[in-house]
Short mmCIF file of C-alpha atoms and ligand atoms in Angstrom, two decimals:
data_model
loop_
_atom_site.label_atom_id
_atom_site.label_comp_id
_atom_site.label_asym_id
_atom_site.label_seq_id
_atom_site.Cartn_x
_atom_site.Cartn_y
_atom_site.Cartn_z
CA UNK T 1 86.77 130.91 124.71
CA UNK T 2 85.41 128.42 121.94
CA UNK T 3 83.87 125.21 122.22
CA UNK T 4 86.74 124.06 120.10
CA UNK T 5 90.53 123.23 121.36
CA UNK T 6 93.22 121.72 119.34
CA UNK T 7 96.30 120.12 120.51
CA UNK T 8 98.52 121.25 117.39
CA UNK T 9 102.31 121.41 116.13
CA UNK T 10 102.82 123.75 113.29
CA UNK T 11 104.74 120.98 110.97
CA UNK T 12 102.18 118.37 112.10
CA UNK T 13 100.69 117.42 108.82
CA UNK T 14 97.88 115.56 110.70
CA UNK T 15 97.01 118.71 112.66
CA UNK T 16 97.30 120.87 109.40
CA UNK T 17 94.78 118.84 107.86
CA UNK T 18 92.48 119.49 110.79
CA UNK T 19 93.81 122.97 110.77
CA UNK T 20 92.27 123.08 107.40
CA UNK T 21 88.70 121.49 107.83
CA UNK T 22 88.39 123.93 110.73
CA UNK T 23 88.73 127.14 108.88
CA UNK T 24 86.85 125.90 105.78
CA UNK T 25 83.84 125.04 108.49
CA UNK T 26 84.58 128.53 109.66
CA UNK T 27 84.69 127.05 112.98
CA UNK T 28 87.32 129.01 115.53
CA UNK T 29 89.40 127.16 117.86
CA UNK T 30 91.78 127.30 121.06
CA UNK T 31 94.97 125.87 120.11
CA UNK T 32 97.06 124.16 122.65
CA UNK T 33 101.02 123.69 121.02
CA UNK T 34 102.76 120.39 121.40
CA UNK T 35 106.19 120.78 120.51
CA UNK T 36 106.71 117.29 118.74
CA UNK T 37 110.74 118.20 118.59
CA UNK T 38 111.11 118.39 122.24
CA UNK T 39 108.79 115.13 122.44
CA UNK T 40 106.01 116.42 124.50
CA UNK T 41 103.54 114.04 122.83
CA UNK T 42 105.25 111.22 124.42
CA UNK T 43 105.15 112.27 127.94
CA UNK T 44 102.27 110.81 129.74
CA UNK T 45 100.30 113.85 130.30
CA UNK T 46 99.81 114.18 126.58
CA UNK T 47 99.73 110.41 126.00
CA UNK T 48 96.48 110.66 128.06
CA UNK T 49 95.07 113.02 125.76
CA UNK T 50 96.07 110.18 123.14
CA UNK T 51 97.66 106.90 123.75
CA UNK T 52 99.33 106.77 120.24
CA UNK T 53 101.32 109.84 121.47
CA UNK T 54 99.99 111.65 118.27
CA UNK T 55 98.74 114.91 117.16
CA UNK T 56 95.93 116.24 116.61
CA UNK T 57 93.97 116.20 119.52
CA UNK T 58 90.07 117.92 118.72
CA UNK T 59 88.35 118.52 122.23
CA UNK T 60 84.45 119.07 121.31
CA UNK T 61 82.64 120.74 124.20
CA UNK T 62 85.29 119.02 126.69
CA UNK T 63 85.24 115.30 124.91
CA UNK T 64 88.39 114.44 123.59
CA UNK T 65 88.35 113.04 119.63
CA UNK T 66 91.59 111.53 117.77
CA UNK T 67 92.98 110.36 114.28
CA UNK T 68 92.68 113.22 112.12
CA UNK T 69 90.10 111.63 109.52
CA UNK T 70 87.77 110.27 112.06
CA UNK T 71 88.10 114.12 113.55
CA UNK T 72 87.07 115.46 109.49
CA UNK T 73 84.25 113.12 109.87
CA UNK T 74 82.95 114.02 113.16
CA UNK T 75 82.74 117.97 111.75
CA UNK T 76 81.42 116.99 108.40
CA UNK T 77 78.58 115.27 110.76
CA UNK T 78 78.44 117.73 113.10
CA UNK T 79 78.59 120.91 110.69
CA UNK T 80 77.56 119.56 106.90
CA UNK T 81 77.71 122.97 105.63
CA UNK T 82 79.91 123.46 103.57
CA UNK T 83 80.66 120.23 103.03
CA UNK T 84 83.70 117.97 102.66
CA UNK T 85 82.25 115.23 100.82
CA UNK T 86 80.28 115.12 98.01
CA UNK T 87 76.54 113.81 98.09
CA UNK T 88 76.93 110.41 95.92
CA UNK T 89 77.91 107.43 97.85
CA UNK T 90 80.56 106.44 94.44
CA UNK T 91 81.97 110.21 94.75
CA UNK T 92 82.21 109.60 98.61
CA UNK T 93 84.02 106.36 98.01
CA UNK T 94 86.44 108.09 95.30
CA UNK T 95 87.52 110.56 97.75
CA UNK T 96 87.80 108.39 100.72
CA UNK T 97 90.33 106.36 98.64
CA UNK T 98 92.40 109.84 97.86
CA UNK T 99 92.00 110.60 101.59
CA UNK T 100 93.74 107.20 102.46
CA UNK T 101 96.87 107.43 100.06
CA UNK T 102 97.70 109.76 102.11
CA UNK T 103 96.73 108.88 105.85
CA UNK T 104 97.24 104.97 105.15
CA UNK T 105 100.10 105.02 102.51
CA UNK T 106 102.29 107.92 102.85
CA UNK T 107 101.85 109.85 106.22
CA UNK T 108 102.48 107.21 108.57
CA UNK T 109 106.32 106.28 106.93
CA UNK T 110 106.83 109.82 107.30
CA UNK T 111 106.14 110.23 111.33
CA UNK T 112 109.04 111.19 113.89
CA UNK T 113 108.11 107.53 115.81
CA UNK T 114 108.70 105.83 112.50
CA UNK T 115 112.16 107.53 111.30
CA UNK T 116 113.77 107.52 114.47
CA UNK T 117 113.79 103.74 113.72
CA UNK T 118 116.05 104.41 111.09
CA UNK T 119 118.74 105.77 113.57
CA UNK T 120 120.40 108.94 113.11
CA UNK T 121 122.07 108.97 109.56
CA UNK T 122 120.48 111.91 108.35
CA UNK T 123 120.76 111.11 104.55
CA UNK T 124 119.49 107.59 105.03
CA UNK T 125 116.51 109.15 106.38
CA UNK T 126 115.76 111.92 103.76
CA UNK T 127 115.97 108.96 101.03
CA UNK T 128 113.36 107.20 102.97
CA UNK T 129 110.89 110.02 103.15
CA UNK T 130 111.44 110.87 99.68
CA UNK T 131 111.00 107.46 98.01
CA UNK T 132 107.79 106.98 99.75
CA UNK T 133 106.40 110.50 99.56
CA UNK T 134 107.00 110.00 95.63
CA UNK T 135 105.54 106.39 95.79
CA UNK T 136 102.59 107.71 97.49
CA UNK T 137 102.25 111.15 95.54
CA UNK T 138 102.38 109.07 91.84
CA UNK T 139 99.89 106.96 92.99
CA UNK T 140 97.61 109.55 94.27
CA UNK T 141 98.37 111.34 90.79
CA UNK T 142 97.48 108.03 88.95
CA UNK T 143 94.46 107.58 90.81
CA UNK T 144 93.05 111.41 90.80
CA UNK T 145 93.36 111.04 86.97
CA UNK T 146 91.54 108.03 86.57
CA UNK T 147 88.68 109.35 88.50
CA UNK T 148 88.64 112.55 86.40
CA UNK T 149 88.09 110.18 83.19
CA UNK T 150 85.98 107.86 85.12
CA UNK T 151 83.68 110.70 86.06
CA UNK T 152 83.94 113.74 83.60
CA UNK T 153 85.37 116.08 86.58
CA UNK T 154 87.95 118.68 85.33
CA UNK T 155 88.78 120.07 88.80
CA UNK T 156 90.04 122.40 89.63
CA UNK T 157 89.90 120.50 92.98
CA UNK T 158 91.22 117.12 93.93
CA UNK T 159 87.78 115.60 93.23
CA UNK T 160 85.95 118.11 91.32
CA UNK T 161 84.72 121.62 91.69
CA UNK T 162 84.60 121.66 95.43
CA UNK T 163 86.73 121.57 97.95
CA UNK T 164 86.85 118.20 99.60
CA UNK T 165 88.52 116.00 102.51
CA UNK T 166 90.92 114.68 99.41
CA UNK T 167 92.18 118.45 99.32
CA UNK T 168 92.54 118.84 103.02
CA UNK T 169 95.02 115.64 103.07
CA UNK T 170 96.76 116.75 99.51
CA UNK T 171 97.94 120.05 100.82
CA UNK T 172 99.46 119.42 104.12
CA UNK T 173 101.43 116.47 102.29
CA UNK T 174 102.62 118.77 99.65
CA UNK T 175 104.26 121.05 102.46
CA UNK T 176 105.72 117.85 103.26
CA UNK T 177 107.13 116.69 99.85
CA UNK T 178 108.53 120.09 99.53
CA UNK T 179 109.87 120.48 102.73
CA UNK T 180 112.01 117.32 101.51
CA UNK T 181 113.27 118.42 98.46
CA UNK T 182 110.52 116.11 96.24
CA UNK T 183 110.22 117.56 92.57
CA UNK T 184 106.66 117.83 92.05
CA UNK T 185 106.80 118.66 88.55
CA UNK T 186 105.85 115.31 87.06
CA UNK T 187 102.33 115.32 88.63
CA UNK T 188 99.89 117.62 86.59
CA UNK T 189 97.05 117.28 88.94
CA UNK T 190 98.51 117.94 91.72
CA UNK T 191 99.92 121.15 90.75
CA UNK T 192 96.51 122.03 89.85
CA UNK T 193 94.88 121.68 93.05
CA UNK T 194 97.69 123.47 94.86
CA UNK T 195 97.44 126.27 92.43
CA UNK T 196 93.51 126.31 93.27
CA UNK T 197 93.76 125.94 96.67
CA UNK T 198 97.08 127.51 97.95
CA UNK T 199 95.15 131.26 98.37
CA UNK T 200 92.39 130.46 99.89
CA UNK T 201 92.14 132.37 103.12
CA UNK T 202 91.13 129.02 105.31
CA UNK T 203 94.30 127.43 103.32
CA UNK T 204 96.83 130.17 104.01
CA UNK T 205 95.42 130.64 107.55
CA UNK T 206 96.33 126.64 108.54
CA UNK T 207 99.67 126.84 107.19
CA UNK T 208 102.42 125.66 109.23
CA UNK T 209 104.69 128.86 108.90
CA UNK T 210 101.86 130.57 109.60
CA UNK T 211 101.44 129.10 113.01
CA UNK T 212 102.18 131.10 116.26
CA UNK T 213 104.61 128.11 117.23
CA UNK T 214 106.20 128.16 114.21
CA UNK T 215 110.00 128.53 114.68
CA UNK T 216 111.77 130.65 111.79
N1 GSH G 301 96.69 108.38 112.04
C1 GSH G 301 97.28 109.83 113.19
C2 GSH G 301 98.13 110.21 112.68
C3 GSH G 301 99.15 111.05 113.46
C4 GSH G 301 100.41 111.35 113.46
O1 GSH G 301 100.96 110.74 112.42
N2 GSH G 301 100.92 112.65 113.84
C5 GSH G 301 102.04 112.96 113.56
C6 GSH G 301 102.58 114.40 113.52
S1 GSH G 301 101.93 114.61 111.79
C7 GSH G 301 102.54 112.69 115.26
O2 GSH G 301 102.20 113.49 116.16
N3 GSH G 301 103.93 112.38 115.40
C8 GSH G 301 104.49 111.98 116.74
C9 GSH G 301 105.62 111.35 117.12
O3 GSH G 301 106.11 110.30 115.66
O4 GSH G 301 106.55 110.97 118.15
C10 GSH G 301 95.70 111.00 112.40
O5 GSH G 301 95.50 110.68 111.34
O6 GSH G 301 95.61 111.56 113.52
#
């Protein structure tokens, strides 16, 4: 039994972020699987956990925490080493900007609850997903590359030589981009981050396809 319990679903990108952060910090957790395709997140039982009906939820010592970026910040404050954020305020602001492009600018638009409002037309849903993911990743690439010029950082991670929250957010977004057949070849920084992180043990362990609840 761990002190940490994570409500998760293999293809939930927000859960994927938290799985990466937990692994990065070497924290074990007990999973509780919530099947999004079966609508388990919309049942009253789960809404008592997160009133938005969203994954993930991390339970720490019996207390429930929701919103993946708030959870990452909580983990950072409770377990600062290894860090997910740089030391300097200016660097932290830049990392948080890369985090928010994914968290606020891309992921909410690919959510089931949003796609369901578009109707059943699979082609229309796919076109929507491709449009917003491509738009957001293009902005992420441009901003990351501007940060490199401003600071002289050369990677290999999203922001410099150390793994940060910006990587923990980008990796799940790339999984979703590939799932929807988006061509990433125009994004050299994103491809560099992908190559630098893909084989890290905590990244591989958090991968959706490696989760016990993954469906082939
Ligand atoms: N801002 C929230 C977003 C959470 C979120 O959108 N979760 C998705 C899975 S990645 C979800 O549970 N969706 C359920 C639905 O759309 O019905 C966070 O970062 O935790």
